[in-house]
Short mmCIF file of C-alpha atoms in Angstrom, two decimals:
data_model
loop_
_atom_site.label_atom_id
_atom_site.label_comp_id
_atom_site.label_asym_id
_atom_site.label_seq_id
_atom_site.Cartn_x
_atom_site.Cartn_y
_atom_site.Cartn_z
CA MET K 8 -4.80 34.28 18.04
CA PHE K 9 -1.03 33.60 18.69
CA TYR K 10 -0.48 30.25 20.32
CA THR K 11 2.92 29.76 22.30
CA THR K 12 4.68 26.33 22.34
CA THR K 13 3.42 25.98 26.14
CA LYS K 14 -0.34 26.81 25.07
CA LEU K 15 -0.11 24.24 22.24
CA LEU K 16 1.27 21.60 24.83
CA GLU K 17 -1.81 22.29 27.18
CA ILE K 18 -4.08 21.92 24.28
CA SER K 19 -2.55 18.67 23.30
CA CYS K 20 -2.66 17.47 27.00
CA LEU K 21 -6.35 18.45 27.32
CA VAL K 22 -7.54 16.68 24.14
CA CYS K 23 -5.60 13.39 24.70
CA CYS K 24 -6.47 13.28 28.69
CA ARG K 25 -2.79 13.39 29.56
CA CYS K 26 -1.15 15.75 31.98
CA VAL K 27 2.47 15.08 30.86
CA VAL K 28 3.82 15.13 27.54
CA ALA K 29 7.68 14.70 28.20
CA GLY K 30 7.46 11.29 27.55
CA ALA K 31 5.77 11.50 24.20
CA VAL K 32 7.82 10.12 21.36
CA ILE K 33 6.81 11.53 17.95
CA ILE K 34 7.83 9.37 15.04
CA ALA K 35 8.38 10.92 11.66
CA SER K 36 6.03 9.76 9.16
CA GLU K 37 8.39 7.26 7.63
CA TRP K 38 5.38 5.35 6.03
CA SER K 39 4.61 8.41 3.96
CA CYS K 40 5.05 7.76 0.06
CA ARG K 41 8.13 9.67 -1.23
CA GLY K 42 7.91 11.55 -4.24
CA SER K 43 8.98 10.32 -7.72
CA PRO K 44 12.68 10.57 -8.28
CA ASP K 45 12.16 12.32 -11.79
CA GLY K 46 8.51 13.40 -12.19
CA ALA K 47 8.37 13.37 -15.77
CA GLN K 48 6.44 11.57 -18.52
CA GLU K 49 6.59 7.91 -19.34
CA GLU K 50 7.14 5.01 -21.59
CA GLY K 51 7.02 7.16 -24.64
CA ASP K 52 10.65 8.38 -24.36
CA ASN K 53 11.45 7.49 -27.73
CA GLY K 54 14.94 6.96 -27.03
CA GLU K 55 15.42 10.26 -25.49
CA GLY K 56 18.16 10.31 -22.79
CA LEU K 57 19.85 7.24 -24.04
CA GLY K 58 23.36 8.65 -23.00
CA ASP K 59 21.80 10.15 -19.63
CA GLY K 60 24.12 8.91 -17.05
CA ALA K 61 25.23 6.02 -19.38
CA ASP K 62 28.54 6.16 -17.52
CA ARG K 63 27.52 6.77 -14.03
CA GLY K 64 24.45 7.31 -11.85
CA LEU K 65 23.17 10.71 -10.36
CA ASP K 66 24.64 9.43 -7.12
CA GLY K 67 28.19 9.13 -8.73
CA ASP K 68 28.53 5.54 -7.56
CA PRO K 69 31.47 3.93 -8.99
CA GLU K 70 29.68 0.69 -9.95
CA GLY K 71 27.90 2.25 -12.97
CA VAL K 72 24.27 2.83 -13.58
CA TRP K 73 23.22 -1.02 -13.48
CA SER K 74 25.40 -2.43 -10.82
CA PRO K 75 23.97 -5.81 -9.51
CA ASP K 76 21.88 -4.39 -6.70
CA ILE K 77 20.12 -1.83 -8.99
CA GLU K 78 19.71 -4.50 -11.70
CA GLN K 79 18.07 -6.79 -9.11
CA SER K 80 15.77 -3.96 -7.98
CA PHE K 81 15.01 -3.04 -11.69
CA GLN K 82 13.95 -6.71 -12.30
CA GLU K 83 11.80 -6.77 -9.21
CA ALA K 84 10.01 -3.58 -10.41
CA LEU K 85 9.56 -5.12 -13.85
CA ALA K 86 7.56 -7.94 -12.08
CA ILE K 87 5.44 -5.62 -9.93
CA TYR K 88 4.67 -2.90 -12.30
CA PRO K 89 3.42 -4.58 -15.83
CA PRO K 90 3.52 -2.36 -19.01
CA CYS K 91 0.82 0.11 -19.06
CA GLY K 92 1.43 2.32 -22.15
CA ARG K 93 0.93 5.86 -21.59
CA ARG K 94 -1.58 5.33 -18.94
CA LYS K 95 -0.65 6.74 -15.55
CA ILE K 96 -0.99 5.28 -12.04
CA ILE K 97 -2.26 7.53 -9.16
CA LEU K 98 -0.85 7.02 -5.67
CA SER K 99 -3.65 7.75 -3.35
CA ASP K 100 -1.85 9.34 -0.77
CA GLU K 101 -0.13 11.83 -2.81
CA GLY K 102 -2.73 12.52 -5.56
CA LYS K 103 0.18 12.33 -8.15
CA MET K 104 0.17 10.26 -11.35
CA TYR K 105 3.17 8.06 -12.22
CA GLY K 106 4.13 6.43 -15.38
CA ARG K 107 5.60 2.88 -15.23
CA ASN K 108 9.18 4.02 -15.82
CA GLU K 109 8.80 6.55 -12.91
CA LEU K 110 7.49 3.93 -10.53
CA ILE K 111 10.50 1.60 -11.64
CA ALA K 112 12.80 4.64 -10.96
CA ARG K 113 11.24 5.26 -7.62
CA TYR K 114 11.44 1.67 -6.71
CA ILE K 115 15.18 1.51 -7.44
CA LYS K 116 15.70 4.51 -5.16
CA LEU K 117 13.73 3.20 -2.21
CA ARG K 118 15.44 -0.25 -2.55
CA THR K 119 18.95 0.73 -3.09
CA GLY K 120 19.04 4.59 -2.43
CA LYS K 121 20.69 5.22 -5.61
CA THR K 122 18.67 7.59 -8.19
CA ARG K 123 18.06 6.47 -11.81
CA THR K 124 15.91 8.78 -13.93
CA ARG K 125 13.00 7.57 -16.05
CA LYS K 126 15.12 8.18 -19.06
CA GLN K 127 17.84 5.77 -17.90
CA VAL K 128 15.15 3.21 -17.06
CA SER K 129 13.54 3.92 -20.68
CA SER K 130 17.02 3.53 -22.05
CA HIS K 131 17.70 0.25 -20.34
CA LEU K 132 14.36 -1.23 -21.41
CA GLN K 133 15.45 -0.51 -25.04
CA VAL K 134 18.92 -2.18 -24.67
CA LEU K 135 17.25 -5.24 -23.12
CA ALA K 136 14.69 -5.29 -25.87
CA LYS K 137 17.35 -5.20 -28.60
CA ARG K 138 19.28 -7.94 -26.88
CA LYS K 139 16.08 -10.08 -26.59
CA SER K 140 15.28 -9.65 -30.26
CA ARG K 141 18.67 -10.66 -31.04
CA GLU K 142 18.37 -13.72 -28.93
CA ILE K 143 15.07 -14.63 -30.77
CA GLN K 144 16.70 -14.48 -34.34
CA SER K 145 19.88 -16.57 -33.34
CA LYS K 146 17.80 -19.34 -32.05
CA LEU K 147 15.49 -19.62 -35.06
CA LYS K 148 16.70 -21.84 -37.78
CA ASP K 149 14.09 -21.48 -40.68
CA GLN K 150 13.30 -18.22 -42.32
CA VAL K 151 9.71 -18.48 -41.81
CA SER K 152 9.73 -18.57 -38.18
CA LYS K 153 12.20 -15.99 -37.99
CA ASP K 154 10.08 -13.71 -40.06
CA LYS K 155 7.10 -14.24 -38.11
CA ALA K 156 8.93 -13.65 -34.88
CA LEU K 157 10.38 -10.39 -36.28
CA GLN K 158 6.88 -9.26 -37.33
CA THR K 159 5.42 -10.04 -33.76
CA VAL K 160 8.36 -8.30 -32.03
CA ALA K 161 7.85 -5.30 -34.12
CA ASN K 162 4.44 -4.74 -32.77
CA LEU K 163 5.56 -4.71 -29.27
CA SER K 164 7.00 -1.76 -27.28
CA SER K 165 10.40 -2.10 -25.41
CA ALA K 166 8.62 -2.61 -22.39
CA GLN K 167 6.40 -5.40 -23.46
CA ILE K 168 9.38 -7.29 -24.98
CA VAL K 169 11.45 -6.94 -21.97
CA SER K 170 8.52 -7.72 -19.57
CA ALA K 171 7.92 -11.01 -21.52
CA ILE K 172 4.15 -10.67 -21.79
CA ILE K 173 3.96 -13.26 -24.56
CA PRO K 174 4.24 -16.83 -22.92
CA SER K 175 4.90 -18.60 -26.02
CA PHE K 176 7.94 -16.65 -26.86
CA TRP K 177 9.31 -16.63 -23.13
CA PRO K 178 7.91 -19.70 -21.41
CA GLY K 179 10.65 -19.56 -18.63
CA PRO K 180 11.67 -16.76 -16.20
CA MET K 181 14.11 -14.04 -17.62
CA PRO K 182 17.56 -13.97 -16.26
CA GLY K 183 17.59 -12.47 -12.89
CA GLN K 184 13.89 -12.15 -12.73
CA PRO K 185 11.77 -13.88 -10.29
CA GLY K 186 9.07 -16.31 -11.66
CA HIS K 187 5.42 -15.59 -11.92
CA SER K 188 4.76 -17.72 -8.64
CA GLN K 189 7.15 -15.81 -6.62
CA ASP K 190 5.59 -13.52 -4.01
CA ILE K 191 7.11 -10.07 -4.48
CA LYS K 192 7.17 -7.66 -1.38
CA PRO K 193 8.71 -4.30 -1.90
CA PHE K 194 11.04 -3.21 0.80
CA ALA K 195 10.68 -6.28 2.92
CA GLN K 196 14.14 -7.79 2.05
CA PRO K 197 17.71 -6.70 2.63
CA PRO K 198 19.70 -5.21 -0.13
CA TYR K 199 20.93 -7.61 -2.81
CA THR K 200 24.91 -7.93 -3.34
CA THR K 201 24.99 -10.34 -6.36
CA LEU K 202 22.53 -11.37 -8.97
CA PRO K 203 21.64 -15.23 -9.33
CA ALA K 204 23.03 -17.05 -12.04
CA PRO K 205 21.18 -16.50 -15.36
CA VAL K 206 18.50 -19.24 -16.24
CA PRO K 207 18.42 -20.21 -19.86
CA ALA K 208 14.88 -19.50 -21.36
CA PRO K 209 14.08 -21.92 -23.92
CA ILE K 210 12.36 -20.75 -27.09
CA SER K 211 9.41 -22.23 -28.35
CA TYR K 212 6.63 -21.66 -30.72
CA GLU K 213 4.23 -24.54 -30.06
CA ALA K 214 1.35 -24.60 -27.87
CA LEU K 215 1.05 -22.15 -24.99
CA PRO K 216 2.09 -23.76 -21.69
CA PRO K 217 -0.79 -25.01 -19.59
CA PRO K 218 -2.36 -22.45 -16.96
CA ARG K 219 -1.78 -22.75 -13.54
CA PRO K 220 -4.23 -24.79 -11.49
CA ALA K 221 -6.72 -22.62 -9.94
CA ALA K 222 -6.32 -24.19 -6.51
CA ILE K 223 -2.91 -22.55 -6.38
CA ALA K 224 -3.70 -19.31 -7.98
CA ALA K 225 -3.65 -16.44 -5.18
CA PRO K 226 -6.88 -14.23 -5.14
CA VAL K 227 -6.32 -11.15 -6.95
CA TRP K 228 -7.08 -8.99 -3.73
CA GLN K 229 -4.27 -10.64 -1.63
CA ASP K 230 -1.24 -8.52 -1.10
CA ARG K 231 -3.20 -5.76 -2.84
CA THR K 232 -5.85 -4.97 -0.07
CA ILE K 233 -6.56 -5.48 3.78
CA ALA K 234 -6.93 -9.07 3.56
CA SER K 235 -5.44 -12.02 5.41
CA ALA K 236 -5.92 -15.76 4.30
CA LYS K 237 -9.19 -15.87 6.00
CA LEU K 238 -10.96 -12.33 6.22
CA ARG K 239 -10.94 -9.35 4.07
CA LEU K 240 -11.96 -5.73 5.01
CA LEU K 241 -14.39 -4.68 2.38
CA GLU K 242 -15.26 -1.13 3.81
CA TYR K 243 -14.75 1.23 6.64
CA SER K 244 -15.90 4.56 7.61
CA ALA K 245 -16.28 6.92 10.71
CA PHE K 246 -19.05 9.60 10.21
CA MET K 247 -21.20 12.25 11.68
CA GLU K 248 -24.70 12.43 10.55
CA THR K 249 -27.94 14.69 11.10
CA GLN K 250 -31.38 15.45 9.61
CA ARG K 251 -32.50 18.79 8.72
CA ASP K 252 -35.67 19.48 6.93
CA ARG K 253 -36.49 15.58 6.43
CA GLU K 254 -33.14 15.24 4.62
CA THR K 255 -30.17 13.35 5.99
CA TYR K 256 -26.64 15.05 5.66
CA LYS K 257 -23.71 12.89 6.26
CA HIS K 258 -20.05 13.70 6.73
CA LEU K 259 -17.31 11.28 6.42
CA PHE K 260 -14.17 11.59 8.72
CA VAL K 261 -12.30 8.67 7.35
CA HIS K 262 -13.47 6.18 4.68
CA ILE K 263 -12.01 3.02 3.01
CA GLY K 264 -14.34 2.38 0.07
CA PRO K 265 -14.97 -0.91 -1.83
CA SER K 266 -12.25 -1.88 -4.07
CA ASN K 267 -11.75 -4.14 -7.23
CA PRO K 268 -7.99 -4.61 -7.71
CA GLY K 269 -6.58 -6.25 -10.69
CA TYR K 270 -3.26 -8.36 -11.12
CA ASN K 271 -1.69 -5.20 -12.83
CA ASP K 272 -2.12 -3.10 -9.66
CA PRO K 273 1.08 -3.03 -7.35
CA VAL K 274 1.12 -5.10 -4.22
CA LEU K 275 1.25 -3.15 -1.02
CA GLU K 276 4.42 -1.54 0.29
CA SER K 277 5.67 -2.74 3.71
CA ILE K 278 6.58 -1.11 7.03
CA ASP K 279 8.49 -2.48 10.01
CA VAL K 280 6.12 -3.19 12.73
CA ARG K 281 8.71 -2.29 15.33
CA GLN K 282 8.55 1.43 13.99
CA ILE K 283 5.22 1.58 15.52
CA TYR K 284 5.23 -0.40 18.57
CA ASP K 285 5.41 2.62 21.07
CA LYS K 286 2.44 4.17 19.48
CA PHE K 287 0.17 1.45 20.91
CA SER K 288 -0.28 -0.04 24.19
CA GLU K 289 2.11 -2.76 25.50
CA LYS K 290 -0.17 -4.35 27.71
CA LYS K 291 -1.65 -7.85 27.22
CA GLY K 292 -3.32 -8.01 23.69
CA GLY K 293 -1.34 -5.13 22.45
CA LEU K 294 0.31 -4.79 19.00
CA LYS K 295 3.59 -6.37 19.85
CA GLU K 296 2.16 -9.42 21.55
CA LEU K 297 -0.42 -10.01 18.83
CA TYR K 298 2.13 -9.77 16.12
CA GLU K 299 4.47 -12.20 17.72
CA LYS K 300 1.49 -14.64 17.97
CA GLY K 301 0.68 -14.06 14.35
CA PRO K 302 -0.40 -14.93 11.71
CA HIS K 303 1.90 -12.18 10.13
CA ASN K 304 -0.25 -11.77 7.00
CA ALA K 305 -3.17 -10.28 9.09
CA PHE K 306 -1.23 -7.25 10.08
CA PHE K 307 -1.66 -3.76 8.27
CA LEU K 308 -0.95 -0.05 8.83
CA VAL K 309 -3.70 2.46 7.53
CA LYS K 310 -2.49 6.20 7.36
CA PHE K 311 -5.60 8.41 7.32
CA TRP K 312 -5.92 12.01 6.12
CA ALA K 313 -8.92 12.62 8.33
CA ASP K 314 -11.56 15.39 6.84
CA LEU K 315 -12.47 17.50 9.58
CA SER K 316 -13.97 20.37 7.44
CA SER K 317 -17.67 19.56 8.11
CA ASP K 318 -20.18 22.23 7.98
CA ILE K 319 -22.64 20.35 9.98
CA GLU K 320 -23.67 22.14 13.23
CA GLU K 321 -22.72 20.25 16.33
CA GLY K 322 -25.75 19.59 18.57
CA SER K 323 -28.00 17.27 20.21
CA GLY K 324 -29.25 15.77 16.91
CA VAL K 325 -26.01 14.79 15.67
CA PHE K 326 -25.12 11.19 15.46
CA TYR K 327 -21.34 10.06 15.32
CA GLY K 328 -20.85 6.37 14.24
CA VAL K 329 -18.64 3.73 12.61
CA SER K 330 -19.57 1.43 9.92
CA SER K 331 -17.36 -1.65 8.69
CA GLN K 332 -17.83 -4.58 6.45
CA TYR K 333 -15.75 -7.91 6.18
CA SER K 334 -16.07 -11.07 3.86
CA GLY K 335 -14.57 -14.55 4.48
CA ALA K 336 -14.86 -18.13 3.36
CA GLU K 337 -15.89 -19.57 6.83
CA ASN K 338 -19.23 -19.46 8.68
CA ILE K 339 -17.83 -18.18 11.84
CA THR K 340 -18.54 -15.61 14.63
CA ILE K 341 -16.16 -12.68 14.82
CA SER K 342 -15.18 -10.40 17.57
CA VAL K 343 -14.11 -6.95 16.75
CA SER K 344 -11.99 -5.07 19.32
CA THR K 345 -11.34 -1.26 18.94
CA LYS K 346 -8.90 0.36 21.07
CA VAL K 347 -8.08 3.93 21.33
CA CYS K 348 -4.57 4.83 22.44
CA SER K 349 -3.32 8.12 23.46
CA PHE K 350 0.55 8.68 24.01
CA GLY K 351 0.85 4.91 23.44
CA LYS K 352 -1.65 4.07 26.32
CA GLN K 353 -4.98 2.60 25.97
CA VAL K 354 -7.81 5.00 27.14
CA VAL K 355 -10.87 3.32 25.90
CA GLU K 356 -11.82 -0.05 24.16
CA LYS K 357 -15.10 -1.26 22.64
CA VAL K 358 -15.74 -4.86 21.76
CA GLU K 359 -18.42 -6.03 19.42
CA THR K 360 -19.48 -9.42 18.02
CA GLU K 361 -21.02 -10.19 14.61
CA TYR K 362 -22.34 -13.11 12.89
CA ALA K 363 -21.94 -14.37 9.26
CA HIS K 364 -24.53 -13.97 6.34
CA LEU K 365 -24.21 -16.02 3.41
CA GLU K 366 -24.11 -13.79 0.33
CA GLY K 367 -23.01 -14.68 -3.23
CA GLY K 368 -21.25 -17.73 -2.13
CA LYS K 369 -19.23 -15.91 0.72
CA TYR K 370 -19.81 -15.05 4.37
CA VAL K 371 -20.21 -11.27 4.97
CA PHE K 372 -19.85 -9.55 8.35
CA ARG K 373 -21.42 -6.13 8.93
CA ILE K 374 -21.19 -3.72 11.58
CA HIS K 375 -23.83 -0.92 10.75
CA ARG K 376 -23.89 2.54 12.47
CA SER K 377 -22.10 1.42 15.65
CA PRO K 378 -22.26 4.46 17.97
CA MET K 379 -19.01 6.27 18.54
CA CYS K 380 -17.98 6.32 22.13
CA GLU K 381 -18.29 9.66 24.30
CA TYR K 382 -14.41 9.80 24.39
CA MET K 383 -14.11 9.85 20.82
CA ILE K 384 -16.91 12.42 20.17
CA ASN K 385 -15.29 14.94 22.59
CA PHE K 386 -11.94 14.38 21.16
CA ILE K 387 -13.12 15.21 17.72
CA HIS K 388 -14.97 18.43 19.06
CA LYS K 389 -11.65 19.66 20.86
CA LEU K 390 -9.77 18.86 17.69
CA LYS K 391 -11.93 20.72 15.32
CA HIS K 392 -11.49 23.87 17.41
CA LEU K 393 -8.07 24.01 17.36
CA PRO K 394 -7.18 27.14 15.04
CA GLU K 395 -4.56 25.72 12.87
CA LYS K 396 -3.86 22.36 11.09
CA TYR K 397 -0.47 22.04 12.24
CA MET K 398 -1.88 22.11 15.92
CA MET K 399 -4.28 19.27 14.98
CA ASN K 400 -1.45 17.26 13.51
CA SER K 401 0.53 17.81 16.57
CA VAL K 402 -2.33 16.23 18.82
CA LEU K 403 -2.69 13.47 16.28
CA GLU K 404 0.88 12.32 16.32
CA ASN K 405 0.03 10.72 19.63
CA PHE K 406 -3.35 9.42 18.85
CA THR K 407 -3.87 5.89 17.38
CA ILE K 408 -6.42 3.13 16.99
CA LEU K 409 -5.94 -0.51 16.86
CA GLN K 410 -8.69 -2.81 15.66
CA VAL K 411 -8.28 -6.47 15.99
CA VAL K 412 -10.88 -8.94 14.32
CA SER K 413 -10.73 -12.52 15.73
CA ASN K 414 -12.51 -15.80 15.74
CA ARG K 415 -14.79 -15.58 18.81
CA GLU K 416 -14.34 -19.39 19.58
CA THR K 417 -10.74 -20.06 18.74
CA GLN K 418 -9.43 -16.27 19.58
CA GLU K 419 -7.24 -16.63 16.25
CA THR K 420 -6.52 -13.11 14.97
CA LEU K 421 -8.19 -12.87 11.40
CA LEU K 422 -7.12 -9.17 10.78
CA CYS K 423 -5.07 -6.60 12.93
CA ILE K 424 -5.21 -2.83 11.72
CA ALA K 425 -3.36 -0.16 13.15
CA PHE K 426 -4.67 3.34 12.38
CA VAL K 427 -2.50 6.41 12.47
CA PHE K 428 -3.71 10.13 11.63
CA GLU K 429 -3.17 13.35 10.01
CA VAL K 430 -5.47 16.18 8.99
CA SER K 431 -6.40 16.09 5.34
CA THR K 432 -5.45 19.33 3.22
CA SER K 433 -7.04 17.84 -0.03
CA GLU K 434 -10.23 19.32 -1.53
CA HIS K 435 -11.32 15.75 -2.22
CA GLY K 436 -11.76 15.08 1.54
CA ALA K 437 -10.48 11.84 3.50
CA GLN K 438 -7.64 10.26 1.90
CA TYR K 439 -5.73 6.92 3.25
CA HIS K 440 -2.91 4.58 2.29
CA VAL K 441 -2.45 1.01 3.16
CA TYR K 442 0.84 -0.68 4.22
CA ARG K 443 1.60 -4.46 5.20
CA LEU K 444 3.42 -4.72 8.68
CA VAL K 445 6.40 -6.80 8.42
CA ASN K 446 9.33 -7.62 10.89
CA ASP K 447 12.53 -7.89 8.77
#
């Protein structure tokens, strides 16, 4: 069947309950992750490409390969992506695997706009590692200590030496590198023009420095998952379910599953909240007003690639529902508001109340199998019957959901999650990617 542009607009209007689309603003998906600047293998470069771009970068910038802004981004990336050997990291929204040097090169590109290959990163790591080894030798007086240090360094990779993973060797921060307690937020700061003055790192082979007090150590999931200082999202799903021959069949449209992040996992990337203001209602209680009120660490964007390829037959026996789960440290009552927006206007809102249950030393809040509203069910039906995925995505450009979790007594915002959507083309079903919302 051939669909003209006029026909597609009629379908979009029908699905989103709007008669006029002239005022719609379609924003390019700036929050989609970009590809790797090089896309090859990783830390095992074995010195290949030591001369690749040794005199100039791929952009031909006159400052050279490691100008101050590039060096600053390089040092930030070292802090964000610890050495991982030949292991790869999978970015969930792309399904691609990246090694550490590729991620560092990718970070430099996103921060500075200048391309550096993973081989140039590898070469720079080796140069810095040799420099660090020479510094160690020059500061040791007796031969026994020098031999011991050389033996230890010989067993480390260039990435490990430069990343200073042995605290007894490098008790202080590297020159130009943030200390361990500094909060690194990618893309949330303006480009750097100059490097800070080098901080000398005293060499010591005595006892290890005392660990940081547990009271000031940030939880591992903070800055790596959807979590504010007071509440964390554990799981979220929207689904359809039916029973057939005494068996239950369930299809997930979108799903955020339980996660167990580690300190080696990268922190969330950031998106400017002002880029998505017009996708949500501007009336009282809208995203803009909530963000200005704060706290800013409670605001997130989730890009869903929804799985609409269900083989469950639609009918009276099908249940459409939403489940979510949260955890926190306080025994409070939460209010969960879910607002559906079409063309930036609120069309329906659902408010639910949930009480805390003490489990394993923390308070858990569960909203289990909350029925989906009639508007959403009809929207999904009409969306699934569009013949092409690009038509579905055209409709979804103007469809958003804003979920606000607040303390029912104080009205304090505990979590605010903005959901935007596309149709999944992956054989693995629904996908998602999380970003922190900032205003820089």
